[in-house]
Every structure is written in C-alpha cells, then in structure tokens.
Tab-separated table of C-alpha atoms in Angstrom:
chain	number	residue	atom	x	y	z
A	1	MET	CA	77.273	51.250	57.791
A	2	VAL	CA	77.423	48.142	55.595
A	3	ARG	CA	80.904	47.078	54.443
A	4	PRO	CA	81.289	48.281	50.820
A	5	ILE	CA	82.059	45.890	47.971
A	6	HIS	CA	83.877	48.582	45.964
A	7	GLY	CA	86.775	50.827	46.911
A	8	GLY	CA	86.546	54.546	47.513
A	9	ASN	CA	83.781	54.619	50.137
A	10	LEU	CA	85.229	57.420	52.262
A	11	ASP	CA	82.122	57.907	54.411
A	12	TRP	CA	82.376	54.298	55.596
A	13	ALA	CA	86.111	54.621	56.182
A	14	ALA	CA	85.787	57.934	58.045
A	15	GLU	CA	83.242	56.438	60.436
A	16	ILE	CA	85.755	53.744	61.422
A	17	ALA	CA	88.704	56.137	61.563
A	18	GLY	CA	86.782	58.737	63.553
A	19	CYS	CA	87.644	61.580	61.209
A	20	ALA	CA	86.219	63.565	58.305
A	21	PRO	CA	86.082	61.832	54.890
A	22	ASP	CA	88.513	64.411	53.484
A	23	ASP	CA	91.112	63.307	56.039
A	24	ILE	CA	91.263	59.759	54.620
A	25	LEU	CA	94.193	58.916	52.370
A	26	ASP	CA	92.509	56.590	49.905
A	27	PHE	CA	94.496	53.694	48.469
A	28	SER	CA	91.338	51.613	47.918
A	29	ALA	CA	90.177	53.242	44.658
A	30	SER	CA	92.566	53.042	41.718
A	31	ILE	CA	92.218	56.654	40.627
A	32	ASN	CA	94.972	58.775	39.083
A	33	PRO	CA	96.515	60.700	42.039
A	34	LEU	CA	97.496	63.604	39.778
A	35	GLY	CA	93.876	64.629	40.175
A	36	ILE	CA	91.389	66.167	37.781
A	37	PRO	CA	93.159	67.635	34.726
A	38	PRO	CA	93.319	71.447	34.902
A	39	SER	CA	91.688	71.528	31.471
A	40	ALA	CA	88.612	69.801	32.920
A	41	ILE	CA	88.426	72.069	35.961
A	42	ALA	CA	88.534	75.179	33.787
A	43	LEU	CA	85.902	73.739	31.476
A	44	ILE	CA	83.432	73.055	34.298
A	45	ARG	CA	84.020	76.494	35.816
A	46	ASP	CA	83.438	78.267	32.502
A	47	ASN	CA	80.366	76.262	31.507
A	48	ILE	CA	78.249	76.304	34.633
A	49	ASP	CA	75.314	77.677	32.624
A	50	THR	CA	75.037	74.387	30.715
A	51	LEU	CA	73.149	73.043	33.739
A	52	GLN	CA	70.174	74.985	32.400
A	53	HIS	CA	69.993	72.798	29.297
A	54	TYR	CA	69.412	69.141	28.492
A	55	PRO	CA	72.367	67.216	27.036
A	56	ASP	CA	72.416	66.335	23.367
A	57	PRO	CA	70.814	62.850	23.530
A	58	SER	CA	73.043	61.623	20.675
A	59	TYR	CA	76.246	62.971	22.331
A	60	HIS	CA	77.566	63.664	18.857
A	61	LYS	CA	80.535	65.869	19.878
A	62	LEU	CA	81.652	63.474	22.607
A	63	ARG	CA	81.409	60.435	20.328
A	64	LYS	CA	83.291	62.319	17.595
A	65	ALA	CA	86.129	63.184	20.002
A	66	LEU	CA	86.363	59.594	21.225
A	67	ALA	CA	86.198	58.237	17.665
A	68	ASP	CA	89.020	60.524	16.519
A	69	HIS	CA	91.127	59.425	19.495
A	70	HIS	CA	90.696	55.712	18.747
A	71	GLY	CA	90.593	55.794	14.948
A	72	VAL	CA	87.021	54.512	14.645
A	73	THR	CA	83.754	56.121	13.528
A	74	PRO	CA	81.285	57.866	15.864
A	75	GLU	CA	78.701	55.286	14.815
A	76	GLN	CA	80.810	52.617	16.540
A	77	ILE	CA	80.608	54.356	19.932
A	78	VAL	CA	77.907	54.531	22.581
A	79	VAL	CA	78.558	56.497	25.776
A	80	GLY	CA	77.264	55.640	29.232
A	81	ASN	CA	76.966	56.642	32.859
A	82	GLY	CA	80.248	54.973	33.672
A	83	ALA	CA	81.388	51.588	32.390
A	84	ALA	CA	78.915	49.953	34.793
A	85	GLU	CA	75.927	51.010	32.701
A	86	LEU	CA	77.484	49.570	29.563
A	87	LEU	CA	78.276	46.274	31.282
A	88	THR	CA	74.589	46.057	32.144
A	89	TRP	CA	73.554	46.505	28.506
A	90	GLY	CA	76.137	43.943	27.459
A	91	ALA	CA	74.665	41.430	29.877
A	92	TYR	CA	71.146	42.251	28.698
A	93	GLU	CA	72.154	41.583	25.102
A	94	GLY	CA	73.619	38.250	26.175
A	95	SER	CA	70.616	37.240	28.290
A	96	LYS	CA	69.482	34.707	25.654
A	97	LEU	CA	72.839	32.937	25.627
A	98	THR	CA	73.413	29.633	27.375
A	99	ASP	CA	75.724	31.194	29.968
A	100	PHE	CA	78.468	33.746	30.586
A	101	TYR	CA	82.091	32.914	31.383
A	102	LEU	CA	83.529	35.287	33.993
A	103	PRO	CA	87.163	35.557	35.142
A	104	SER	CA	88.225	34.255	38.526
A	105	PRO	CA	88.930	36.401	40.497
A	106	CYS	CA	86.179	38.589	39.149
A	107	PHE	CA	85.274	42.279	39.335
A	108	ALA	CA	81.998	42.372	41.284
A	109	ASP	CA	80.091	44.354	38.639
A	110	TYR	CA	80.322	41.453	36.181
A	111	ARG	CA	78.468	39.205	38.599
A	112	ARG	CA	76.003	41.989	39.299
A	113	ALA	CA	75.282	42.558	35.598
A	114	VAL	CA	74.714	38.916	34.626
A	115	LYS	CA	72.770	38.162	37.817
A	116	THR	CA	70.374	41.019	36.995
A	117	PHE	CA	69.171	39.034	33.973
A	118	GLU	CA	69.440	35.618	35.651
A	119	ILE	CA	72.088	34.377	33.235
A	120	PRO	CA	73.902	31.193	34.333
A	121	THR	CA	77.592	31.819	34.973
A	122	LYS	CA	80.781	29.816	34.757
A	123	PHE	CA	84.053	31.033	36.257
A	124	TYR	CA	87.297	30.413	34.434
A	125	PRO	CA	90.838	30.569	35.862
A	126	LEU	CA	92.948	33.320	34.343
A	127	ASP	CA	95.311	30.853	32.694
A	128	ALA	CA	92.409	29.593	30.548
A	129	LEU	CA	92.909	32.645	28.356
A	130	GLU	CA	96.348	31.287	27.483
A	131	LYS	CA	95.682	27.535	27.663
A	132	GLY	CA	92.213	27.664	26.089
A	133	PHE	CA	88.754	26.462	27.087
A	134	LYS	CA	88.230	22.710	26.824
A	135	GLU	CA	84.425	22.707	26.598
A	136	ASP	CA	82.217	23.924	23.737
A	137	THR	CA	81.652	27.638	24.276
A	138	SER	CA	79.921	28.617	21.010
A	139	PRO	CA	76.533	29.702	22.487
A	140	SER	CA	78.178	31.431	25.459
A	141	GLY	CA	79.303	34.915	26.374
A	142	LEU	CA	82.774	35.803	27.651
A	143	ILE	CA	83.896	38.746	29.787
A	144	ILE	CA	87.589	39.615	30.005
A	145	ASN	CA	89.130	42.610	31.715
A	146	ASN	CA	92.479	43.574	30.302
A	147	PRO	CA	94.402	44.760	32.245
A	148	HIS	CA	92.870	42.472	34.834
A	149	ASN	CA	91.369	43.778	38.039
A	150	PRO	CA	92.422	42.970	40.757
A	151	THR	CA	95.721	41.310	39.734
A	152	GLY	CA	97.050	43.927	37.290
A	153	LYS	CA	97.895	41.209	34.759
A	154	LEU	CA	98.062	42.247	31.087
A	155	TRP	CA	97.464	39.834	28.180
A	156	ASP	CA	98.799	40.375	24.696
A	157	LYS	CA	96.484	40.852	21.752
A	158	PRO	CA	96.915	37.437	20.041
A	159	THR	CA	96.084	35.614	23.301
A	160	LEU	CA	92.689	37.328	23.485
A	161	GLN	CA	91.929	37.502	19.765
A	162	ARG	CA	91.764	33.735	19.375
A	163	HIS	CA	88.729	33.582	21.671
A	164	LEU	CA	86.667	35.875	19.447
A	165	ASN	CA	85.793	33.008	17.107
A	166	LYS	CA	84.724	30.687	19.947
A	167	PHE	CA	82.171	32.779	21.858
A	168	ALA	CA	78.894	34.236	20.666
A	169	LEU	CA	79.518	37.500	22.527
A	170	VAL	CA	82.817	38.821	23.908
A	171	ILE	CA	83.012	41.841	26.210
A	172	ILE	CA	86.536	43.188	26.752
A	173	ASP	CA	86.647	45.571	29.699
A	174	GLU	CA	89.607	47.881	29.084
A	175	ALA	CA	88.853	50.263	31.963
A	176	PHE	CA	92.550	50.459	32.947
A	177	MET	CA	94.065	50.320	29.466
A	178	ASP	CA	94.706	54.084	29.408
A	179	PHE	CA	97.415	53.560	32.043
A	180	ILE	CA	99.440	51.601	29.470
A	181	THR	CA	101.392	53.853	27.112
A	182	PRO	CA	99.695	53.728	23.679
A	183	GLU	CA	102.602	52.068	21.868
A	184	TYR	CA	102.440	49.097	24.287
A	185	ALA	CA	98.677	48.915	24.880
A	186	PRO	CA	97.256	45.618	23.500
A	187	SER	CA	93.760	46.994	22.931
A	188	LEU	CA	91.272	45.079	20.778
A	189	ILE	CA	89.528	48.237	19.560
A	190	ASP	CA	90.896	47.872	16.029
A	191	LEU	CA	89.234	44.424	15.757
A	192	VAL	CA	85.698	45.708	16.342
A	193	THR	CA	85.004	46.161	12.629
A	194	ASP	CA	85.997	42.552	11.855
A	195	TYR	CA	84.186	40.926	14.787
A	196	PRO	CA	80.486	41.817	15.150
A	197	ASN	CA	80.384	39.841	18.429
A	198	LEU	CA	83.025	42.065	20.090
A	199	ILE	CA	82.309	44.870	22.566
A	200	VAL	CA	85.179	46.898	24.028
A	201	VAL	CA	84.253	48.875	27.153
A	202	ARG	CA	86.342	51.847	28.269
A	203	SER	CA	86.225	54.230	31.242
A	204	LEU	CA	87.464	57.809	31.518
A	205	THR	CA	86.896	58.059	35.247
A	206	LYS	CA	90.043	56.347	36.527
A	207	PHE	CA	92.762	57.803	34.313
A	208	TYR	CA	91.330	61.329	34.422
A	209	ALA	CA	90.291	61.179	38.112
A	210	ILE	CA	86.613	61.963	37.485
A	211	PRO	CA	84.703	59.011	39.037
A	212	GLY	CA	82.081	61.416	40.389
A	213	LEU	CA	81.136	62.445	36.849
A	214	ARG	CA	80.468	58.825	35.751
A	215	LEU	CA	81.617	58.514	32.157
A	216	GLY	CA	82.351	55.421	30.111
A	217	TYR	CA	81.888	54.262	26.539
A	218	ALA	CA	81.643	51.111	24.462
A	219	ILE	CA	83.138	50.556	21.011
A	220	THR	CA	81.318	47.969	18.941
A	221	ASN	CA	79.418	47.584	15.673
A	222	PRO	CA	77.059	50.444	14.656
A	223	GLN	CA	73.913	48.298	14.732
A	224	ARG	CA	74.532	47.362	18.373
A	225	CYS	CA	75.187	51.009	19.248
A	226	GLN	CA	71.845	52.004	17.727
A	227	THR	CA	70.067	49.237	19.630
A	228	TRP	CA	71.591	50.207	22.961
A	229	GLN	CA	70.725	53.851	22.330
A	230	GLN	CA	67.075	52.813	21.972
A	231	TRP	CA	67.133	50.676	25.129
A	232	ARG	CA	68.719	53.186	27.450
A	233	ASP	CA	67.264	56.030	29.437
A	234	PRO	CA	67.691	59.403	27.682
A	235	TRP	CA	70.423	61.766	28.911
A	236	SER	CA	72.247	59.250	31.094
A	237	VAL	CA	75.443	61.293	30.610
A	238	ASN	CA	75.230	64.811	32.034
A	239	ASN	CA	76.496	67.971	30.337
A	240	PHE	CA	79.601	68.309	32.494
A	241	ALA	CA	80.625	64.700	31.878
A	242	SER	CA	80.111	65.103	28.146
A	243	LEU	CA	82.095	68.342	27.924
A	244	VAL	CA	84.903	67.006	30.100
A	245	GLY	CA	85.105	63.816	28.039
A	246	GLU	CA	85.479	65.819	24.832
A	247	THR	CA	88.326	67.775	26.392
A	248	VAL	CA	90.423	65.352	28.440
A	249	ILE	CA	90.677	62.764	25.689
A	250	LYS	CA	92.775	65.381	23.810
A	251	ASP	CA	94.846	66.450	26.843
A	252	GLN	CA	98.239	65.066	25.819
A	253	GLU	CA	100.102	67.031	28.495
A	254	PHE	CA	98.129	65.327	31.270
A	255	GLN	CA	98.519	61.940	29.594
A	256	GLN	CA	102.310	62.301	29.405
A	257	LYS	CA	102.547	63.424	33.040
A	258	THR	CA	100.625	60.317	34.062
A	259	TYR	CA	102.938	57.985	32.130
A	260	GLN	CA	106.006	59.700	33.619
A	261	TRP	CA	104.640	59.319	37.154
A	262	LEU	CA	103.307	55.776	37.066
A	263	THR	CA	106.161	53.405	36.260
A	264	PRO	CA	108.768	54.709	38.733
A	265	ALA	CA	106.136	55.142	41.453
A	266	ARG	CA	104.884	51.573	40.978
A	267	ILE	CA	108.388	50.072	40.996
A	268	ALA	CA	109.359	51.985	44.134
A	269	LEU	CA	106.191	50.971	46.000
A	270	GLU	CA	106.535	47.340	44.948
A	271	ASN	CA	110.164	47.221	46.096
A	272	ALA	CA	109.313	48.862	49.418
A	273	LEU	CA	106.561	46.316	50.085
A	274	LYS	CA	108.980	43.465	49.392
A	275	GLN	CA	111.166	44.656	52.253
A	276	ASN	CA	108.475	43.585	54.722
A	277	PRO	CA	108.276	39.765	55.046
A	278	LEU	CA	104.533	40.000	55.747
A	279	PHE	CA	103.712	41.248	52.252
A	280	ALA	CA	104.275	39.909	48.735
A	281	PRO	CA	103.079	42.177	45.889
A	282	LEU	CA	102.163	40.586	42.562
A	283	PRO	CA	103.632	42.045	39.348
A	284	SER	CA	101.310	44.659	37.838
A	285	ALA	CA	101.119	46.532	34.537
A	286	VAL	CA	98.869	49.307	35.812
A	287	ASN	CA	98.168	51.731	38.660
A	288	PHE	CA	97.459	49.262	41.470
A	289	LEU	CA	99.074	46.309	43.198
A	290	LEU	CA	97.506	43.138	44.524
A	291	VAL	CA	99.411	42.154	47.662
A	292	LYS	CA	99.437	38.777	49.399
A	293	THR	CA	99.450	39.300	53.146
A	294	LYS	CA	100.176	37.122	56.161
A	295	ILE	CA	97.917	39.421	58.193
A	296	PRO	CA	94.171	39.185	57.389
A	297	SER	CA	93.428	42.085	55.066
A	298	SER	CA	90.206	43.074	56.830
A	299	GLN	CA	92.119	43.312	60.131
A	300	LEU	CA	94.904	45.286	58.473
A	301	GLN	CA	92.384	47.637	56.878
A	302	GLN	CA	90.812	48.452	60.247
A	303	LYS	CA	94.181	49.029	61.882
A	304	LEU	CA	95.413	51.380	59.177
A	305	LEU	CA	92.203	53.393	59.338
A	306	LYS	CA	92.286	53.813	63.096
A	307	GLN	CA	96.022	54.423	63.431
A	308	SER	CA	96.875	56.309	60.249
A	309	GLN	CA	93.600	57.301	58.517
A	310	ILE	CA	94.654	55.256	55.468
A	311	LEU	CA	92.169	53.156	53.493
A	312	ILE	CA	93.278	50.047	51.588
A	313	ARG	CA	91.021	47.693	49.650
A	314	ASP	CA	90.390	44.371	51.339
A	315	CYS	CA	89.583	41.514	48.966
A	316	LEU	CA	86.572	40.016	50.721
A	317	SER	CA	84.417	40.797	47.671
A	318	PHE	CA	86.683	38.471	45.668
A	319	PRO	CA	85.844	35.034	47.140
A	320	GLU	CA	88.941	33.484	45.558
A	321	LEU	CA	91.177	35.955	47.402
A	322	GLY	CA	89.402	36.740	50.665
A	323	ASP	CA	91.482	37.840	53.666
A	324	ASP	CA	94.760	36.647	52.123
A	325	PHE	CA	95.129	39.671	49.835
A	326	PHE	CA	94.650	43.417	49.724
A	327	ARG	CA	94.773	45.827	46.815
A	328	ILE	CA	96.340	49.279	46.836
A	329	ALA	CA	96.402	52.082	44.306
A	330	ILE	CA	99.689	53.621	43.216
A	331	ARG	CA	99.724	57.200	44.496
A	332	THR	CA	102.376	59.934	44.658
A	333	PRO	CA	105.818	58.979	46.026
A	334	GLN	CA	105.145	60.901	49.236
A	335	GLU	CA	101.774	59.229	49.777
A	336	ASN	CA	103.208	55.815	48.944
A	337	GLN	CA	105.888	56.336	51.575
A	338	ARG	CA	103.225	57.278	54.103
A	339	LEU	CA	101.526	53.951	53.404
A	340	ILE	CA	104.773	52.006	53.789
A	341	ASP	CA	105.495	53.754	57.100
A	342	ALA	CA	101.985	52.982	58.339
A	343	LEU	CA	102.268	49.313	57.380
A	344	ASN	CA	105.596	49.004	59.126
A	345	MET	CA	104.277	50.788	62.207
A	346	ALA	CA	101.117	48.658	62.364
A	347	TYR	CA	103.089	45.409	62.325
A	348	ASP	CA	106.628	46.151	63.381
A	349	PRO	CA	108.367	42.796	63.906
C-alpha cells in the first residue's frame, strides 16, 4: 500500500504491524479519545429510518444549531462534507487571485486545494503572522490555521486581524479551535460581518470523534454562502451527519469532559517525553504534540508498529519537517503511558 499523507490510515498501519486494524493504537490522527458522544450514538440508533430519505438540501436545522452556538445567523453558514470540501470551494473562489500564501509547515490539504485550480503559491514562515509581510499582498489570498497544524501554536486575535485588510481573501482554518476552552479561544468568527473577505472554516469531526461522518462548516458573508450552495453538489452532507451535528454542538456535558481531560493529559505526556533525551516536544495549545526526534520518524514509526502496534504520524508530508519530527495525538493517560513505554523500549539507551 502507498504511504498515506494523512494520519489515521489503520489499514496501511495494520499491514505493516501484521495485525487487524482494530488492534492498532492510533496516535497519528488527532481525534478526541473520549470517543463519539453518547448523545450522537443514541441519535444514530434511533434514526436509522432516515436513510430512506434525502437530506434537506438547505440543512436549515443544522445551520440554525450552528448559528445559535456561534452567535451568527444561519445565512452566514454553509455546511460541507468535512472541512476539506470547504477548503476546495475557498480555493475555487480565489482562483482569479494573483496567488495564495500558505503557512510553512503546511497542512497538505491547502496545497491540494490551491493546486486543483492551478493557483500560484507562496509559503510564509509562521513568524510572518507576527512580524508582517514585506511585499504587497493586496491581490492575494491567505490561508491560516489557528491553532496551527502540525505545531499546535495558537495566535491571538489582534495578530491575525491586522492581516484582514491586506489580503483580498483570508481563510482561517479553525479545525482545532474547539479544543480551546471558549473563554480563551481567539476565534475570528465575530469579525465575519465586518470583513466580507473573511472565511472561517470549522470541523466537528475531531472534537466529537466523528471523522467517518465527514462534517464541517464555513462561516462567512451570506452572499458567499449562497454562491457556494449553488456551486456544490446537492446533499453532500448525509442525514446522520446533519442530525449528529445538530445534537453534539449542544452537548455541554461532553464538551466539559473534554476540557477536563485535555490539559492534564497533554502536560503529563509532554513531561514524560522530555525525560527521554531523544525527543523534544514543542509547546502545544491543543490535542496533539509535534516532537523533534533524533531518530528518523519514519524509522520510529515502523518500529512502533511492528513491536507495539502503535501508529504515530511521521512528518514526511511536511517537507519543512521531514524525518526530524513526528506528531502524536493526546490520548487517555493509560494510552499515553503505553506510548511512552513503547518509545522507551524501542530505543532504550
């Protein structure tokens, strides 16, 4: 099988490990380890008959639930088959621009989206968001992910807001913002009304552990939402995804459990990694850690799979990082300890 460019490919990992996919402990995909919210499981079980019907093509109830959650109007929201679909439409809208500025290191789907429409790209170092861009960027597009993947870095709101007047189109990918407690989350959603060039993309799949359902949404000006709705294929969001989205966005009990789990689990895993001189984790605000390694990450990945049936994310798909880094999700304390034990066993000095 071809080496995947994204995390979470358990079939590929199981083939290397010589086991069933369900036997793999997956640290490569940054998904909430608390699992699917019970509210979502019950909803799917009790609504199996909805498979007999087409979804509402306007997704009115889902957009209303999301709008109420974020304090915007339903007309400012368009839903999609994961954030990836919405990134594609964002790139299509920007296809007449001079170029797109992408972060370095860069989530692979940004390159995929702009390459689809043959848009010239420029890569900016992450500190450019704080220091500024020296060249004229007025006819250009800008993509920012905040929190940043794969480093876990989080920028404050004023740092990002000042770029909204300099670029013709700004896409803020906030796929991991839900992992920041609301009172500290520097989202730009409340600026959408004032900046017609701003698109904020969100994902429900990571926080609510439903990547198989594929559900994301964009918050932007109503005219753009109407345009995208006309471009897209009908019914790109299935009935289960729509119903689950309406429900989990209101599930405060699950949200609080996630916040209570994440911070202590991340601190403990980071401190445990620091005890091994081969590894140096970078500070992170979210549910994953980027780790500098003295052992090539692709070699380490293979060893962990074969010896311990554990999958980590190598960084070969990030050219700036390559074999010098790997990325790991934050999982439960017990699972995190299993990873630490496996790392120490694989390279015991």
